[in-house]
PDB file of C-alpha atoms in Angstrom:
ATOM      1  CA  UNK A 269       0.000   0.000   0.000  1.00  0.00           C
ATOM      2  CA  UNK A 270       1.201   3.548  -0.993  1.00  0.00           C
ATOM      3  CA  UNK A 271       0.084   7.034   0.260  1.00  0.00           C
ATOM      4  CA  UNK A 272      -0.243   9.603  -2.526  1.00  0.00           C
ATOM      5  CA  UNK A 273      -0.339  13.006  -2.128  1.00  0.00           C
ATOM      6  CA  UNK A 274       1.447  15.240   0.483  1.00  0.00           C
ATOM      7  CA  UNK A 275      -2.000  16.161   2.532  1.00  0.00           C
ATOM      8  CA  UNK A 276      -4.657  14.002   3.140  1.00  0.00           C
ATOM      9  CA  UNK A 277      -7.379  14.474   1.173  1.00  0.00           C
ATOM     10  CA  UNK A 278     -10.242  14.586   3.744  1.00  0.00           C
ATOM     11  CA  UNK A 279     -10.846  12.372   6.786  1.00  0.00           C
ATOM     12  CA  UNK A 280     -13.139  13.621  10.560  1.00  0.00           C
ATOM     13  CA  UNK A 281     -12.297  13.703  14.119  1.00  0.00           C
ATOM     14  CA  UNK A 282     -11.081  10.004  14.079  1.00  0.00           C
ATOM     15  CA  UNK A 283      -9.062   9.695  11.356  1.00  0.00           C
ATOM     16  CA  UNK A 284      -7.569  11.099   7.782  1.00  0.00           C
ATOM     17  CA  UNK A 285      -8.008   9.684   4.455  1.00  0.00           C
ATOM     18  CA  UNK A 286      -5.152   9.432   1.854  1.00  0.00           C
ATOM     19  CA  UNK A 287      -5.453   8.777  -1.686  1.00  0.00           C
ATOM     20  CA  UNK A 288      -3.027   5.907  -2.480  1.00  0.00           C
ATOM     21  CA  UNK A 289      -2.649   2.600  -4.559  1.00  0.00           C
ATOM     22  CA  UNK A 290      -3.044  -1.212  -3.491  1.00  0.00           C
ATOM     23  CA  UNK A 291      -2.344  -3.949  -6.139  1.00  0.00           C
ATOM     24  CA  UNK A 292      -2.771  -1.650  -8.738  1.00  0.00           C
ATOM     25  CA  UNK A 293      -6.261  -0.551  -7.486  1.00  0.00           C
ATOM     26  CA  UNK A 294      -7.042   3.554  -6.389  1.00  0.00           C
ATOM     27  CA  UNK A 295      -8.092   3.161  -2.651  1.00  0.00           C
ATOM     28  CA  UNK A 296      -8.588   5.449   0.227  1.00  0.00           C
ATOM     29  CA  UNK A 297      -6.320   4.613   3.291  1.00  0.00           C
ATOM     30  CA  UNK A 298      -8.432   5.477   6.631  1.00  0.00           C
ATOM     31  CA  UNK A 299      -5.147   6.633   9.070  1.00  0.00           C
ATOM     32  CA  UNK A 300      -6.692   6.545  12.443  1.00  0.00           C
ATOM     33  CA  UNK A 301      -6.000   9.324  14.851  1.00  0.00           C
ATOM     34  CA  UNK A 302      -4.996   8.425  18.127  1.00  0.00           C
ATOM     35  CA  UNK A 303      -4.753  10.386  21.049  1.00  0.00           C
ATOM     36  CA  UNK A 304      -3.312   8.211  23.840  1.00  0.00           C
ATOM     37  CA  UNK A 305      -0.426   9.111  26.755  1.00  0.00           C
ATOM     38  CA  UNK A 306       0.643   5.465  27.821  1.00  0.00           C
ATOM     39  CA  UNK A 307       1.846   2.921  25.406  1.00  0.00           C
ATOM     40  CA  UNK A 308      -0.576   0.385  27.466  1.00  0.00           C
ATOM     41  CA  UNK A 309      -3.390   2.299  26.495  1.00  0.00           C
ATOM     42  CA  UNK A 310      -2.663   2.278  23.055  1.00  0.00           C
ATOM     43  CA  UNK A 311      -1.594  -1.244  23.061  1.00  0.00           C
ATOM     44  CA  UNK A 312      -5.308  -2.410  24.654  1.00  0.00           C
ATOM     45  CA  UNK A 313      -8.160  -0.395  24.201  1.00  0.00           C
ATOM     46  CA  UNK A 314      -7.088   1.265  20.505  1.00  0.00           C
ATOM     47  CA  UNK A 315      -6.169  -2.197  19.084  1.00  0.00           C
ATOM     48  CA  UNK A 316      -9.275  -3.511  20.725  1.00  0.00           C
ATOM     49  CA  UNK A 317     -11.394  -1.006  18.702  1.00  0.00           C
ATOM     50  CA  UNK A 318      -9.665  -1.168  15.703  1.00  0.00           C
ATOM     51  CA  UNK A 319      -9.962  -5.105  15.568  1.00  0.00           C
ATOM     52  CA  UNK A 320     -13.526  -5.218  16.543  1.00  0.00           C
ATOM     53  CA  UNK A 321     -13.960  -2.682  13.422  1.00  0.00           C
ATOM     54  CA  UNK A 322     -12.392  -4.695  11.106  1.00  0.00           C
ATOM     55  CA  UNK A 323     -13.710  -8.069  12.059  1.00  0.00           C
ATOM     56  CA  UNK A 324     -16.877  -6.430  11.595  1.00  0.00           C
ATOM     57  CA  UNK A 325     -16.463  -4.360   8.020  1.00  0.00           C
ATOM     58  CA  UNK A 326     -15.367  -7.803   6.411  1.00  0.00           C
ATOM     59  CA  UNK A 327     -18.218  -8.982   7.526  1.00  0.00           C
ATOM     60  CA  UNK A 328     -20.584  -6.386   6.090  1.00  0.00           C
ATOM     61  CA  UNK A 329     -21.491  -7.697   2.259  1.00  0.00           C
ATOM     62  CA  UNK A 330     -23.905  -5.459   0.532  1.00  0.00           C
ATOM     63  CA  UNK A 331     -24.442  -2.928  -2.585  1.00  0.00           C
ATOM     64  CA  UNK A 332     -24.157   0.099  -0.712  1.00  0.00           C
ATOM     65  CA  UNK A 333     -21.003  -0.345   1.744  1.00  0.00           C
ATOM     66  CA  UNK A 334     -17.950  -0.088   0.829  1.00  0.00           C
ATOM     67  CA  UNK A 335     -16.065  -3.909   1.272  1.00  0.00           C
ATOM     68  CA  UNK A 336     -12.957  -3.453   3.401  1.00  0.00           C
ATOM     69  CA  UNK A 337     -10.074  -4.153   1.123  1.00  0.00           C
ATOM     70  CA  UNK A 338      -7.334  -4.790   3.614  1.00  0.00           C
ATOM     71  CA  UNK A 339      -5.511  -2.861   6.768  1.00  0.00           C
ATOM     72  CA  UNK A 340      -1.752  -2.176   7.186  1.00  0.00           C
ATOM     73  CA  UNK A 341       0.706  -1.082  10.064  1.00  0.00           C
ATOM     74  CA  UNK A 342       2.390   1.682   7.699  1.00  0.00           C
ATOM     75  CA  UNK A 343       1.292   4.926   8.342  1.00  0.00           C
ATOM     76  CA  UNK A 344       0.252   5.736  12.098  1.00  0.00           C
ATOM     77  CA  UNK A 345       1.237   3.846  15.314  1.00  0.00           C
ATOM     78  CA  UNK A 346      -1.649   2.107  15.130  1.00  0.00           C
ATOM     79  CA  UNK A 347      -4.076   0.035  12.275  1.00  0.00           C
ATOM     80  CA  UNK A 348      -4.784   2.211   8.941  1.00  0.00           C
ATOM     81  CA  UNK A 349      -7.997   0.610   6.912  1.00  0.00           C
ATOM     82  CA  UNK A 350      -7.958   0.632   2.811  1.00  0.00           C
ATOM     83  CA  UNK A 351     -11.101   0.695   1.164  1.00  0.00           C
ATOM     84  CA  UNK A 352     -12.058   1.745  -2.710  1.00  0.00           C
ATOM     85  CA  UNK A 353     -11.707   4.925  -4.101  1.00  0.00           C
ATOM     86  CA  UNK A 354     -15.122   6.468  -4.447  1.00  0.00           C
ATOM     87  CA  UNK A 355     -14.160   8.916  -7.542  1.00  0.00           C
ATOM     88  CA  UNK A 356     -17.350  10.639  -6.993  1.00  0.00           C
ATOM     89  CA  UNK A 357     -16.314  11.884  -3.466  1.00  0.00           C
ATOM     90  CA  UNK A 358     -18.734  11.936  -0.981  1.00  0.00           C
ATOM     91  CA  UNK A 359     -22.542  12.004  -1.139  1.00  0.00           C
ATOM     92  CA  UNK A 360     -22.416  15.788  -0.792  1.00  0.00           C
ATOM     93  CA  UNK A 361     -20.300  16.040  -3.494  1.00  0.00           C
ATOM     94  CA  UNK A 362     -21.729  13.686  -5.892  1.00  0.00           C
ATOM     95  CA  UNK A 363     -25.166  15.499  -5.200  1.00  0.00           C
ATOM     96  CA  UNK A 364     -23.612  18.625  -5.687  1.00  0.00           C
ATOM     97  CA  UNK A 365     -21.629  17.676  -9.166  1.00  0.00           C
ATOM     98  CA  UNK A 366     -24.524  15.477 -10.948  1.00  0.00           C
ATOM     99  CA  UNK A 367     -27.280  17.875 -10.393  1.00  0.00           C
ATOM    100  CA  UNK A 368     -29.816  15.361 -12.451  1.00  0.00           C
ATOM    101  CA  UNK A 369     -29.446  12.512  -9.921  1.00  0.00           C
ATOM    102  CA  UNK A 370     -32.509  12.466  -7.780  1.00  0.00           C
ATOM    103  CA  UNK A 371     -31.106  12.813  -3.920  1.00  0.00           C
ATOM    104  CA  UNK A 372     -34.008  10.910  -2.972  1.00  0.00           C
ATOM    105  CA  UNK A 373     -32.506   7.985  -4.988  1.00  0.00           C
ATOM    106  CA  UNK A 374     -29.428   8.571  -2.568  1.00  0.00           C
ATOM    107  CA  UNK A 375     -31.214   8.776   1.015  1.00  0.00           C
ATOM    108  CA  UNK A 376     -33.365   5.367   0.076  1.00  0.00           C
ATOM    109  CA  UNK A 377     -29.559   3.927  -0.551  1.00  0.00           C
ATOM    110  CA  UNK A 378     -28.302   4.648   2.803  1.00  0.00           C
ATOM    111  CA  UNK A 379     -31.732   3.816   4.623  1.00  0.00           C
ATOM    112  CA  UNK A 380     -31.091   0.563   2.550  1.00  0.00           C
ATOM    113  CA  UNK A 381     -27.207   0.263   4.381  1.00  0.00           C
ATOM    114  CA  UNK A 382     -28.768   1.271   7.886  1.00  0.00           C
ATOM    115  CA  UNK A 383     -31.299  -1.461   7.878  1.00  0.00           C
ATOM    116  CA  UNK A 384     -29.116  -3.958   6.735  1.00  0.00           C
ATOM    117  CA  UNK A 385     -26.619  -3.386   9.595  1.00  0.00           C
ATOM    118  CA  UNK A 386     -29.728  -2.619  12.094  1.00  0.00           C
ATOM    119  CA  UNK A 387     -31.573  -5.642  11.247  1.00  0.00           C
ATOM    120  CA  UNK A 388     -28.741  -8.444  11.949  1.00  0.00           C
ATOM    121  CA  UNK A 389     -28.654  -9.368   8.135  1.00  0.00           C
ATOM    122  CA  UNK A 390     -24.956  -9.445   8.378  1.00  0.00           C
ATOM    123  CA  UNK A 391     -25.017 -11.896  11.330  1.00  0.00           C
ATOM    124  CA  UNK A 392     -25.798  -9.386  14.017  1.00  0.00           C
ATOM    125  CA  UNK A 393     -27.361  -5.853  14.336  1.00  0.00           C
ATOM    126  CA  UNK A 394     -24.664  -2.944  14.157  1.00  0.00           C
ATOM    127  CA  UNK A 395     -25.189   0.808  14.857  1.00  0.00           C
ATOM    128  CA  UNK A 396     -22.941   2.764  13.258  1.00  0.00           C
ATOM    129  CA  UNK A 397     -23.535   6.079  14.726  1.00  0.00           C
ATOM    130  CA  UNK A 398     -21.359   8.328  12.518  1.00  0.00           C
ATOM    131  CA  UNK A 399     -23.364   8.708   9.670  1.00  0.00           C
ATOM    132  CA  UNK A 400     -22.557  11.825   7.751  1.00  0.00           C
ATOM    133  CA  UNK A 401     -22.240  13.182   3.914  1.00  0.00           C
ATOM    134  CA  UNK A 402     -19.480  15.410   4.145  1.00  0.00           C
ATOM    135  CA  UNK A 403     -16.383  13.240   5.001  1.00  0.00           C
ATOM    136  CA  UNK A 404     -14.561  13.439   1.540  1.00  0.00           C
ATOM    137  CA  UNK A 405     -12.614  10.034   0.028  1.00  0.00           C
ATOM    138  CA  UNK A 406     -11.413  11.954  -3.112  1.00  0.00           C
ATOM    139  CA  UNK A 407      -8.331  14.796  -3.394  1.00  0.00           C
ATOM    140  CA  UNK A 408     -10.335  18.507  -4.163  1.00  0.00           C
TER     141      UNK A 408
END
């Protein structure tokens, strides 16, 4: 996995997404932001969060989430995520750059993503509680 780019290109409160490249493949590398003091604390509760989010984005299969492509160790002192390149940016973006596409068409696709992870379809019921349309996964 490679970053590209000197700045990321977007990210939240919790981490900053990169442009980079895996296998070939555009992807967005998710570098966590951590905030700890001890290396204990860091070495327990962090990992524990960041495993129990990966163990349960590979198990999320459906049209409108993004698959988890893979994690590496390369970038911050702790887990970084890769997932696809959305060209398209986020929904706020898209919305504002394709002016004919219906945003209804785009709220019934993430109501169709909430209940999926709310109902247990993917083996148990998930809340994700950081929904949002303005985190960017594309360089401005």
């Amino acid at each position: 996995v490679s970053k590209t780019g000197e700045y990321p290109c977007g990210g939240g409160g919790f981490s900053a997404l990169w442009h980079g490249s895996f296998d070939g493949t555009k992807v967005t590398i998710k570098v966590l932001r951590i905030y700890v003091t001890r290396k204990a604390d860091r070495e327990s509760k962090v990992n524990k969060d960041v495993c129990r989010e990966i163990f349960i984005w590979l198990r999320l299969i459906h049209d409108t989430i993004l698959p988890l492509l893979g994690f590496c160790f390369s970038f911050s002192p702790t887990t970084s995520l890769i997932s696809p390149w959305m060209s398209n940016g986020s929904a706020k973006d898209f919305l504002q750059e394709n002016h004919h596409f219906p945003p209804v068409n785009l709220v019934v696709q993430i109501a169709e993503a909430l209940d999926y992870l709310h109902s247990g379809q993917a083996g148990m019921a998930y809340i994700h509680g950081n929904v949002k349309g303005v985190s960017s996964s594309r360089a401005h």
